[in-house]
Short mmCIF file of C-alpha atoms in Angstrom, two decimals:
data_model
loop_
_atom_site.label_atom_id
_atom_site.label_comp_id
_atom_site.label_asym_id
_atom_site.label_seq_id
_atom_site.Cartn_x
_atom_site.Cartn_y
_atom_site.Cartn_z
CA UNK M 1482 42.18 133.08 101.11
CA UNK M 1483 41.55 137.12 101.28
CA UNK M 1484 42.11 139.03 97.76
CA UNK M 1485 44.94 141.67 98.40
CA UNK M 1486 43.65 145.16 97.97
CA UNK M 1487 46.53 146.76 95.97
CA UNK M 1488 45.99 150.37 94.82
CA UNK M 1489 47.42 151.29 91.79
CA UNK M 1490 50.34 153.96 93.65
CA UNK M 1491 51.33 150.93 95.37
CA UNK M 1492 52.37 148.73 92.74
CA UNK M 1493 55.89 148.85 90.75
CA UNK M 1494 56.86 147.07 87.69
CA UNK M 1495 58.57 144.84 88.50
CA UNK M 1496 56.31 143.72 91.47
CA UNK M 1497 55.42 139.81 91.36
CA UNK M 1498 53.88 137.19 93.10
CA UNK M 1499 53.60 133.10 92.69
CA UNK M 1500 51.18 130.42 93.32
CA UNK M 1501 51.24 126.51 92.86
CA UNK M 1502 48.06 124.63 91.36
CA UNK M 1503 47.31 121.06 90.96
CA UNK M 1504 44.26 119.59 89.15
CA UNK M 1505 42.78 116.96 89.70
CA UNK M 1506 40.43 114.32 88.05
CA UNK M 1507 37.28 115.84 89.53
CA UNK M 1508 37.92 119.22 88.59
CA UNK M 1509 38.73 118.57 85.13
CA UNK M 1510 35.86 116.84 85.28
CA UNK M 1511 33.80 119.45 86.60
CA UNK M 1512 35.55 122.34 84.35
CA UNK M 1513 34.06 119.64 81.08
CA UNK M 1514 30.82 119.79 82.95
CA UNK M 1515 30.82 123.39 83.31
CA UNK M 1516 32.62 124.80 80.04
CA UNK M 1517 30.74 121.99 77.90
CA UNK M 1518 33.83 120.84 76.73
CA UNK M 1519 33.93 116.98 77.11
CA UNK M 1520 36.27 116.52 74.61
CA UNK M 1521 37.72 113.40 75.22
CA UNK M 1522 41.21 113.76 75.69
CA UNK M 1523 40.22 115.40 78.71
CA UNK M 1524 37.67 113.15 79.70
CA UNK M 1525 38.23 109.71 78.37
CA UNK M 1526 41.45 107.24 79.54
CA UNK M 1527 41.07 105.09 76.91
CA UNK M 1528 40.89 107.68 74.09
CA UNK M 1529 44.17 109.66 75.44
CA UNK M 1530 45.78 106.66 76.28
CA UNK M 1531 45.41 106.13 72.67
CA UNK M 1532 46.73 109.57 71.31
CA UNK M 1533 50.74 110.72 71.90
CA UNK M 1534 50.25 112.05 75.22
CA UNK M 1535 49.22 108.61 76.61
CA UNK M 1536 47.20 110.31 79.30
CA UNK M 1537 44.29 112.72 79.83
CA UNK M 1538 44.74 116.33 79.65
CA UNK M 1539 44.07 119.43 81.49
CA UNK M 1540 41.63 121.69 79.55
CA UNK M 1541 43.66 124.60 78.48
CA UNK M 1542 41.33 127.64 79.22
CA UNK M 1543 41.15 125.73 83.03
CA UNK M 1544 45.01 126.36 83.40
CA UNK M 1545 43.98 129.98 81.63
CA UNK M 1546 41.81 130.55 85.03
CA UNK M 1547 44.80 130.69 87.03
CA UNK M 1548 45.33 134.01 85.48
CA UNK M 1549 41.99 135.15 86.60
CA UNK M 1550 42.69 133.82 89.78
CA UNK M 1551 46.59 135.72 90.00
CA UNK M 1552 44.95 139.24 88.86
CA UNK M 1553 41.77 138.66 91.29
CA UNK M 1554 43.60 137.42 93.97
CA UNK M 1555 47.47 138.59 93.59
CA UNK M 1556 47.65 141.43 91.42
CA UNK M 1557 46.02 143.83 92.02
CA UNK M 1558 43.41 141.60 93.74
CA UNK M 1559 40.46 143.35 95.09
CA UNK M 1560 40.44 146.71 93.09
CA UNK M 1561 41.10 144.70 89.26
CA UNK M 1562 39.23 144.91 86.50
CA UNK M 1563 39.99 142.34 83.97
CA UNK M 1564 40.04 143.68 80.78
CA UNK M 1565 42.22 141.62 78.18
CA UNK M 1566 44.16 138.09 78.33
CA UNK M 1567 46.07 136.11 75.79
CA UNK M 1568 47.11 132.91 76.25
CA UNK M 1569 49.22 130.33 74.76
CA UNK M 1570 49.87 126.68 75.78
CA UNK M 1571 53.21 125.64 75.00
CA UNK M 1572 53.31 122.34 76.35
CA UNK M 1573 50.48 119.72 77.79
CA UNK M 1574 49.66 119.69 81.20
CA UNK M 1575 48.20 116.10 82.64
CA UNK M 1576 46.07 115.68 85.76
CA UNK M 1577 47.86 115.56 88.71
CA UNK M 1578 50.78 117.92 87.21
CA UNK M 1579 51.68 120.40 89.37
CA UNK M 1580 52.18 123.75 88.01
CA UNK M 1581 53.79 127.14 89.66
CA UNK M 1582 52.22 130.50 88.42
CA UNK M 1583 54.22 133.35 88.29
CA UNK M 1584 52.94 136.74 87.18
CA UNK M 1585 54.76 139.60 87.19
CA UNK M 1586 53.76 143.81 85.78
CA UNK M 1587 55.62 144.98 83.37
CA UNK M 1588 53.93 148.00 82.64
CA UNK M 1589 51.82 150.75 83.96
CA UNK M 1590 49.91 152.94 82.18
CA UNK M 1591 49.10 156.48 84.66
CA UNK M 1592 46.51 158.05 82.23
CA UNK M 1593 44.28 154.70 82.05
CA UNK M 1594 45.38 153.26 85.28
CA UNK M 1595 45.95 150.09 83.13
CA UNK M 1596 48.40 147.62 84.61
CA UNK M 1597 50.54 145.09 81.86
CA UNK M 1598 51.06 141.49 83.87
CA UNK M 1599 53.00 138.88 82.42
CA UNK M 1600 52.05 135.70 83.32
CA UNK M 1601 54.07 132.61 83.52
CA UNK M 1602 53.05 129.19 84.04
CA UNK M 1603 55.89 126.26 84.57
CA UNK M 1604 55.97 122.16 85.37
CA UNK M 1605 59.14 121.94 86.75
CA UNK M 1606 61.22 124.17 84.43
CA UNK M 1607 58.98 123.67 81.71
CA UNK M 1608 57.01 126.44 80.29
CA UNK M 1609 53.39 125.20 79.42
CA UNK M 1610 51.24 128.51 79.13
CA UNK M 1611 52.34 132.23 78.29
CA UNK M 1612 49.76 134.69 79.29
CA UNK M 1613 49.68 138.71 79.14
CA UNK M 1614 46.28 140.84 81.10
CA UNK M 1615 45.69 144.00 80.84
CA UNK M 1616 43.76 145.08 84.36
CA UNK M 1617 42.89 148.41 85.54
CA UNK M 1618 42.83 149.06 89.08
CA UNK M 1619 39.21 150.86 90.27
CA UNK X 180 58.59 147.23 67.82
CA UNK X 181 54.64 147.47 66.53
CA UNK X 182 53.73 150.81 64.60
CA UNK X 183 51.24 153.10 65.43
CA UNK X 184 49.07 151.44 62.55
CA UNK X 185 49.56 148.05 63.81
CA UNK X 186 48.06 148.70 66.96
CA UNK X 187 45.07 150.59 65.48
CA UNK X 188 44.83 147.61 63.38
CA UNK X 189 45.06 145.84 66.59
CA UNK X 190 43.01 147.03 69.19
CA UNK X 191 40.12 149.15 66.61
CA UNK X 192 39.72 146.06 64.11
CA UNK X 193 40.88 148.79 61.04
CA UNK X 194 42.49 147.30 57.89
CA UNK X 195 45.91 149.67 57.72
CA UNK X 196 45.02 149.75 54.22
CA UNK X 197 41.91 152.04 55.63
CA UNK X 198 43.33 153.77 58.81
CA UNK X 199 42.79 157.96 58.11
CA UNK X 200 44.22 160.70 61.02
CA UNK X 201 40.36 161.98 60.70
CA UNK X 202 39.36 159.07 62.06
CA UNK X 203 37.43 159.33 65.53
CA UNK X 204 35.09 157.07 67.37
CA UNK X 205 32.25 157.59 65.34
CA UNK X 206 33.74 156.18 62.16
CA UNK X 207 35.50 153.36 64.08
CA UNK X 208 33.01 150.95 65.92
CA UNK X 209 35.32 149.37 67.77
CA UNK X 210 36.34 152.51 69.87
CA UNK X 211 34.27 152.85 72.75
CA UNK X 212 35.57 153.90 76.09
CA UNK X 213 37.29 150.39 77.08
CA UNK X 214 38.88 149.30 73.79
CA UNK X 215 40.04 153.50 73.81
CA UNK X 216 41.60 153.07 77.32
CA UNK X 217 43.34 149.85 75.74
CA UNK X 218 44.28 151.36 72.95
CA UNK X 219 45.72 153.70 75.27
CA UNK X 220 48.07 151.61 77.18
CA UNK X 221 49.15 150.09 74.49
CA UNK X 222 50.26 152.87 72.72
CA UNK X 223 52.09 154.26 76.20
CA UNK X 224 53.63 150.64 76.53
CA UNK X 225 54.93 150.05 72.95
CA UNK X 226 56.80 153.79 72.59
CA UNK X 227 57.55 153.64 76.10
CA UNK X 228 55.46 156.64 77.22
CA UNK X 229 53.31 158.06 79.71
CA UNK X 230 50.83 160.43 78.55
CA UNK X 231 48.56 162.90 80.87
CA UNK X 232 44.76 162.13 81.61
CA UNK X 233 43.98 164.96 79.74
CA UNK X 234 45.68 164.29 76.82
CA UNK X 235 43.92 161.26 76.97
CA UNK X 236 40.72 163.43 77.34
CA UNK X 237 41.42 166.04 74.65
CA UNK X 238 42.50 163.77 71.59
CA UNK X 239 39.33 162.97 69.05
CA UNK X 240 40.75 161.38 66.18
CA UNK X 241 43.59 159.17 65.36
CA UNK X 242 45.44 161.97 64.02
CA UNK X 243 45.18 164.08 67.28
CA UNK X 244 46.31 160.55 68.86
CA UNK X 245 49.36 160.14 66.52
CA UNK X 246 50.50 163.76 67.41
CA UNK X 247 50.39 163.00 70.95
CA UNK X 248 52.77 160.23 70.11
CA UNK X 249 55.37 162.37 68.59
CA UNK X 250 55.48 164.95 70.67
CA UNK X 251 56.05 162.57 73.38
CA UNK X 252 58.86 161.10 71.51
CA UNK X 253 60.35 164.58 71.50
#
């Protein structure tokens, strides 16, 4: 997978792109590993089984990479330097879930060369994380 | 819509309570050249504006920024 090379002339608002993700049990696990989050509604079955979502969860800031991956990758891609994101996680997201990202700009800023991307995530029509980055293109 | 104090409050950390127009980056530790460029776009996004680079440039405090956004508006 090649990062598009976007230049900041060349991108509208407006302009969007998509992506679908699925995690699985290893890379949860890994993500605990590597964030040092082992919390165990992510990483035990028997403690989640016992909470209300009956299952284990995907680690919220691990669905809150796909955003680094959409403004690496997507938009802008190559030229982007991250500079902000807020998240929020509206509804739980379970290993194995798959989940379409959908980011689209909805601002640029000429004097900074700051592009506004509104990020979407969705299981099924379900909205489970908001997101907003601020990038500029280099 | 946020106000211009909001997003001072915002993106510079400043209690509205303390914001002055003499303000400039050497009273306010949060404004160095990112968080400024931020601060920025956020202004240009929330009055739905587009400033020049040098305006950008030329503007020291938050007074010469809060000028910029009223003559915009005109």
């Amino acid at each position: 997978m090649n990062a598009k090379e976007l230049s900041f002339d060349e991108i509208k608002v407006g302009d969007n792109a998509s992506f679908y993700r699925v995690f699985m049990e290893d890379e949860v696990m890994k993500f605990a590993e590597l964030s040092g989050d082992m919390n165990p509604l992510h990483t035990d079955i028997s403690y989640a089984e016992g909470t209300q979502f009956k299952q284990r969860l995907v680690h919220g800031m691990l669905l809150g990479s796909l955003c680094s991956r959409f403004v690496g990758m997507c938009i802008p891609g190559k030229r982007c330097l991250y500079l902000s994101q807020n998240l929020s996680f509206k509804n739980p997201v379970f290993i194995g879930d798959e989940i379409e990202v959908v980011g689209t700009v909805i601002f640029k800023s000429e004097a900074t060369k700051i592009l506004t991307i509104n990020i979407v995530m969705k299981k099924g029509k379900d909205v489970v994380v908001l997101g907003e980055a601020k990038v500029q293109v280099i | 819509m946020k106000t211009f104090n909001q997003i001072v409050e915002e993106l510079f950390g400043v209690k509205e309570e303390n914001i002055k127009d003499e303000l400039s980056s050497k009273d306010i530790p949060n404004w160095d050249s990112m968080n400024y460029l931020l601060f920025i776009a956020e202004l240009e996004k929330e009055f739905s504006m587009s400033f020049s680079m040098d305006e950008v440039m030329n503007a020291q405090t938050l007074g010469d920024l809060r000028v910029l956004v009223e003559k915009n508006k005109k």
